[in-house]
Amino acid sequence: QVQLVESGGGLVQAGGSLRLSCAASGSIVRINAMGWYRQAPGKLRELVALIRSGSSTSYADSVKGRFTISRDHDKNTVYLQMNSLKPEDTAVYYCSADVTSAPYLHVVNYWGKGTLVTVSP
């Protein structure tokens, strides 16, 4: 079994910054893609940023130039640096990872429980 635990959410004023972290633990053989998603009240969950095993990245148009995703392979951790935050960035942010885990070496998609980011005007 694999667990993903997010941290770093909180309340920040518009224009401010936050850094989210997501640490994966458990029977991990290999972590493939890792990503951040968010879900605002009354809206569908959407992809914010993705980082693949080769470190290529993708971003939602709404966060390009403001957010940066990175990962530490040794720590099985992915980060999301969020700058120039806007009230519309307010959401619960979820970490997701495609993990090859022991003992059966299947690739399974795991999710964290989420961390709330609130951006005040």
Coordinates of N, CA and C in Angstrom, one line a residue:
Q1 N 0.8 -1.2 0.0 CA 0.0 0.0 0.0 C 0.9 1.2 0.0
V2 N 0.4 2.3 -0.6 CA 1.1 3.6 -0.7 C 0.2 4.7 -0.1
Q3 N 0.9 5.6 0.6 CA 0.2 6.7 1.1 C 0.8 8.0 0.6
L4 N -0.1 9.0 0.3 CA 0.4 10.3 -0.1 C -0.1 11.3 0.9
V5 N 0.8 12.1 1.4 CA 0.4 13.1 2.4 C 0.8 14.5 2.0
E6 N -0.2 15.4 1.8 CA 0.1 16.8 1.4 C 0.2 17.6 2.6
S7 N 1.0 18.7 2.5 CA 1.1 19.7 3.5 C 1.4 21.1 2.8
G8 N 1.3 22.1 3.6 CA 1.7 23.4 3.1 C 0.5 24.4 2.7
G9 N -0.7 23.9 2.8 CA -1.8 24.7 2.5 C -2.1 25.8 3.6
G10 N -2.9 26.7 3.3 CA -3.2 27.7 4.3 C -3.9 28.9 3.7
L11 N -3.9 30.0 4.5 CA -4.6 31.2 4.1 C -3.5 32.2 3.7
V12 N -3.6 32.9 2.6 CA -2.7 33.8 2.1 C -3.4 34.9 1.4
Q13 N -2.8 36.1 1.4 CA -3.4 37.2 0.6 C -3.1 37.1 -0.8
A14 N -3.9 37.7 -1.6 CA -3.7 37.8 -3.1 C -2.3 38.4 -3.3
G15 N -1.6 37.8 -4.3 CA -0.2 38.2 -4.6 C 0.8 37.5 -3.8
G16 N 0.4 36.7 -2.8 CA 1.3 36.0 -1.9 C 1.7 34.7 -2.5
S17 N 2.5 33.9 -1.7 CA 3.0 32.6 -2.2 C 2.8 31.6 -1.2
L18 N 2.7 30.3 -1.6 CA 2.7 29.2 -0.8 C 3.4 28.0 -1.5
R19 N 4.0 27.1 -0.7 CA 4.6 26.0 -1.3 C 4.0 24.7 -0.7
L20 N 3.4 23.9 -1.6 CA 2.8 22.6 -1.2 C 3.8 21.5 -1.3
S21 N 3.7 20.6 -0.4 CA 4.5 19.4 -0.5 C 3.6 18.1 -0.5
C22 N 4.1 17.1 -1.1 CA 3.4 15.8 -1.0 C 4.4 14.7 -1.0
A23 N 4.4 14.0 0.1 CA 5.3 12.9 0.4 C 4.6 11.5 0.2
A24 N 5.3 10.7 -0.6 CA 4.7 9.3 -0.8 C 5.5 8.3 0.0
S25 N 4.8 7.4 0.6 CA 5.5 6.4 1.4 C 4.8 5.0 1.2
G26 N 5.5 4.0 1.6 CA 4.8 2.6 1.5 C 5.7 1.7 0.6
S27 N 5.0 0.8 0.0 CA 5.7 -0.3 -0.8 C 6.0 0.2 -2.2
I28 N 6.8 1.2 -2.3 CA 7.1 1.9 -3.6 C 8.3 1.3 -4.3
V29 N 8.1 0.8 -5.5 CA 9.2 0.4 -6.3 C 9.7 1.5 -7.2
R30 N 8.7 2.2 -7.8 CA 9.0 3.3 -8.7 C 7.8 4.3 -8.7
I31 N 8.1 5.5 -8.7 CA 7.0 6.5 -8.9 C 7.1 7.1 -10.3
N32 N 6.1 7.0 -11.1 CA 6.1 7.5 -12.4 C 5.7 9.0 -12.4
A33 N 4.6 9.3 -13.0 CA 4.1 10.7 -13.0 C 3.6 11.1 -11.6
M34 N 3.8 12.4 -11.2 CA 3.1 12.9 -10.0 C 2.5 14.2 -10.4
G35 N 1.4 14.5 -9.8 CA 0.7 15.7 -10.2 C -0.1 16.4 -9.1
W36 N -0.4 17.6 -9.3 CA -1.3 18.4 -8.4 C -2.6 18.7 -9.1
Y37 N -3.7 18.5 -8.4 CA -5.0 18.8 -8.9 C -5.7 19.7 -7.9
R38 N -6.7 20.4 -8.3 CA -7.5 21.2 -7.3 C -8.9 21.1 -7.6
Q39 N -9.7 21.3 -6.6 CA -11.1 21.4 -6.7 C -11.7 22.5 -5.9
A40 N -12.3 23.5 -6.6 CA -12.9 24.6 -5.9 C -14.4 24.2 -5.6
P41 N -15.0 24.9 -4.6 CA -16.4 24.6 -4.3 C -17.3 24.7 -5.5
G42 N -18.1 23.7 -5.7 CA -19.0 23.7 -6.8 C -18.4 23.4 -8.2
K43 N -17.1 23.1 -8.2 CA -16.5 22.9 -9.5 C -15.9 21.5 -9.6
L44 N -15.6 21.1 -10.8 CA -14.9 19.8 -11.0 C -13.4 19.8 -10.6
R45 N -12.9 18.7 -10.3 CA -11.5 18.7 -10.0 C -10.7 18.9 -11.3
E46 N -9.7 19.7 -11.3 CA -8.9 20.0 -12.5 C -7.4 19.8 -12.3
L47 N -6.7 19.4 -13.3 CA -5.3 19.3 -13.3 C -4.6 20.7 -13.2
V48 N -3.7 20.8 -12.2 CA -2.9 22.0 -12.1 C -1.6 21.9 -12.7
A49 N -0.9 20.8 -12.3 CA 0.5 20.6 -12.8 C 0.9 19.2 -12.8
L50 N 1.7 18.8 -13.7 CA 2.1 17.4 -13.8 C 3.6 17.3 -14.0
I51 N 4.3 16.4 -13.4 CA 5.7 16.1 -13.6 C 5.9 14.6 -13.8
R52 N 6.5 14.3 -15.0 CA 6.7 12.9 -15.3 C 8.0 12.4 -14.8
S53 N 8.2 11.1 -14.9 CA 9.4 10.5 -14.4 C 10.7 11.0 -15.0
G54 N 10.6 11.5 -16.2 CA 11.8 12.1 -16.8 C 11.9 13.6 -16.5
S55 N 11.0 14.1 -15.7 CA 11.0 15.5 -15.2 C 10.4 16.5 -16.2
S56 N 9.8 16.0 -17.3 CA 9.1 17.0 -18.1 C 7.8 17.4 -17.3
T57 N 7.4 18.6 -17.6 CA 6.2 19.2 -16.9 C 5.1 19.7 -17.8
S58 N 3.9 19.7 -17.2 CA 2.8 20.3 -17.9 C 2.0 21.2 -16.9
Y59 N 1.4 22.2 -17.3 CA 0.7 23.1 -16.5 C -0.7 23.5 -17.1
A60 N -1.6 23.7 -16.2 CA -2.9 24.3 -16.7 C -2.6 25.8 -17.1
D61 N -3.3 26.2 -18.1 CA -3.0 27.6 -18.7 C -3.2 28.6 -17.6
S62 N -4.1 28.4 -16.7 CA -4.4 29.4 -15.6 C -3.3 29.6 -14.6
V63 N -2.4 28.7 -14.6 CA -1.3 28.8 -13.6 C 0.1 28.9 -14.2
K64 N 0.2 28.9 -15.5 CA 1.5 29.0 -16.2 C 2.1 30.3 -15.9
G65 N 3.4 30.2 -15.6 CA 4.2 31.4 -15.2 C 4.1 31.8 -13.7
R66 N 3.1 31.2 -13.0 CA 3.0 31.5 -11.6 C 3.3 30.3 -10.7
F67 N 3.0 29.1 -11.2 CA 3.2 27.9 -10.4 C 4.4 27.1 -11.0
T68 N 5.1 26.4 -10.1 CA 6.2 25.5 -10.5 C 6.1 24.2 -9.8
I69 N 6.1 23.1 -10.6 CA 6.1 21.8 -10.0 C 7.5 21.2 -10.0
S70 N 7.9 20.6 -9.0 CA 9.2 19.9 -8.9 C 9.1 18.7 -8.1
R71 N 10.1 17.8 -8.2 CA 10.1 16.6 -7.3 C 11.5 16.2 -6.9
D72 N 11.5 15.6 -5.7 CA 12.8 15.0 -5.2 C 12.6 13.5 -5.2
H73 N 13.3 12.9 -6.2 CA 13.2 11.5 -6.4 C 13.6 10.7 -5.1
D74 N 14.7 11.1 -4.5 CA 15.2 10.4 -3.3 C 14.2 10.4 -2.2
K75 N 13.4 11.5 -2.0 CA 12.5 11.6 -0.9 C 11.1 11.2 -1.3
N76 N 10.9 10.8 -2.6 CA 9.5 10.5 -3.1 C 8.6 11.6 -2.8
T77 N 9.0 12.8 -3.1 CA 8.2 14.0 -2.7 C 8.1 14.9 -4.0
V78 N 6.9 15.5 -4.1 CA 6.6 16.4 -5.2 C 6.2 17.8 -4.5
Y79 N 6.6 18.9 -5.1 CA 6.3 20.2 -4.6 C 5.5 21.0 -5.6
L80 N 4.8 22.0 -5.1 CA 4.2 23.0 -6.0 C 4.4 24.3 -5.4
Q81 N 5.3 25.1 -6.0 CA 5.5 26.5 -5.6 C 4.5 27.3 -6.3
M82 N 3.7 28.0 -5.5 CA 2.6 28.9 -6.0 C 2.9 30.3 -5.7
N83 N 3.2 31.1 -6.7 CA 3.4 32.5 -6.6 C 2.3 33.4 -7.2
S84 N 2.3 34.6 -6.8 CA 1.3 35.6 -7.4 C -0.1 35.0 -7.3
L85 N -0.5 34.5 -6.1 CA -1.7 33.8 -6.0 C -2.9 34.7 -6.1
K86 N -4.0 34.2 -6.7 CA -5.2 34.9 -6.9 C -6.4 34.3 -6.1
P87 N -7.4 35.1 -5.8 CA -8.6 34.5 -5.1 C -9.1 33.3 -5.9
E88 N -9.0 33.3 -7.2 CA -9.6 32.1 -8.0 C -8.7 30.9 -7.8
D89 N -7.6 31.0 -7.2 CA -6.8 29.8 -6.9 C -7.3 29.1 -5.6
T90 N -8.2 29.6 -5.0 CA -8.8 29.0 -3.8 C -9.4 27.7 -4.1
A91 N -8.9 26.6 -3.4 CA -9.4 25.3 -3.7 C -8.8 24.3 -2.7
V92 N -9.3 23.1 -2.7 CA -8.5 22.0 -2.1 C -7.6 21.4 -3.1
Y93 N -6.3 21.3 -2.8 CA -5.3 20.8 -3.7 C -5.0 19.4 -3.3
Y94 N -5.0 18.6 -4.3 CA -4.7 17.1 -4.1 C -3.5 16.7 -4.9
C95 N -2.8 15.8 -4.3 CA -1.6 15.2 -4.9 C -2.0 13.9 -5.5
S96 N -1.4 13.5 -6.6 CA -1.7 12.2 -7.2 C -0.4 11.7 -7.7
A97 N -0.3 10.3 -7.7 CA 0.9 9.7 -8.2 C 0.6 8.4 -8.8
D98 N 1.3 8.1 -9.9 CA 1.2 6.7 -10.5 C 2.4 5.9 -10.0
V99 N 2.1 4.9 -9.2 CA 3.2 4.2 -8.5 C 3.2 2.7 -8.9
T100 N 4.4 2.3 -9.1 CA 4.6 0.8 -9.3 C 5.0 0.3 -7.9
S101 N 4.2 -0.5 -7.3 CA 4.4 -0.9 -5.9 C 4.6 -2.4 -5.8
A102 N 5.2 -2.8 -4.7 CA 5.5 -4.2 -4.4 C 4.2 -4.7 -3.7
P103 N 4.0 -6.0 -3.8 CA 4.8 -7.0 -4.4 C 4.5 -7.4 -5.8
Y104 N 3.4 -6.9 -6.4 CA 2.9 -7.3 -7.7 C 3.4 -6.5 -8.8
L105 N 4.0 -5.4 -8.5 CA 4.6 -4.5 -9.6 C 3.5 -3.9 -10.5
H106 N 2.3 -3.8 -10.0 CA 1.2 -3.1 -10.8 C 1.4 -1.6 -10.6
V107 N 1.0 -0.9 -11.7 CA 1.0 0.6 -11.6 C -0.4 1.0 -11.1
V108 N -0.4 1.7 -10.0 CA -1.7 2.1 -9.4 C -1.7 3.6 -9.2
N109 N -2.8 4.3 -9.4 CA -2.9 5.7 -9.2 C -3.4 5.9 -7.8
Y110 N -2.6 6.7 -7.0 CA -3.0 7.0 -5.6 C -3.2 8.5 -5.5
W111 N -4.1 8.8 -4.5 CA -4.4 10.2 -4.2 C -4.2 10.5 -2.7
G112 N -3.8 11.8 -2.5 CA -3.8 12.2 -1.1 C -5.1 12.7 -0.7
K113 N -5.3 13.2 0.6 CA -6.6 13.6 1.1 C -6.8 15.1 0.8
G114 N -5.8 15.8 0.4 CA -6.0 17.2 0.0 C -5.5 18.2 1.1
T115 N -5.2 19.4 0.7 CA -4.9 20.5 1.6 C -5.5 21.7 1.0
L116 N -6.1 22.5 1.9 CA -6.9 23.6 1.5 C -6.0 24.9 1.4
V117 N -6.2 25.5 0.2 CA -5.5 26.8 0.0 C -6.6 27.8 -0.2
T118 N -6.5 28.9 0.6 CA -7.5 30.0 0.6 C -6.7 31.3 0.3
V119 N -7.1 32.0 -0.8 CA -6.5 33.2 -1.2 C -7.5 34.3 -1.0
S120 N -7.2 35.2 -0.1 CA -8.1 36.3 0.2 C -7.8 37.5 -0.7
P121 N -8.8 38.3 -1.1 CA -8.6 39.4 -2.0 C -7.7 40.5 -1.4

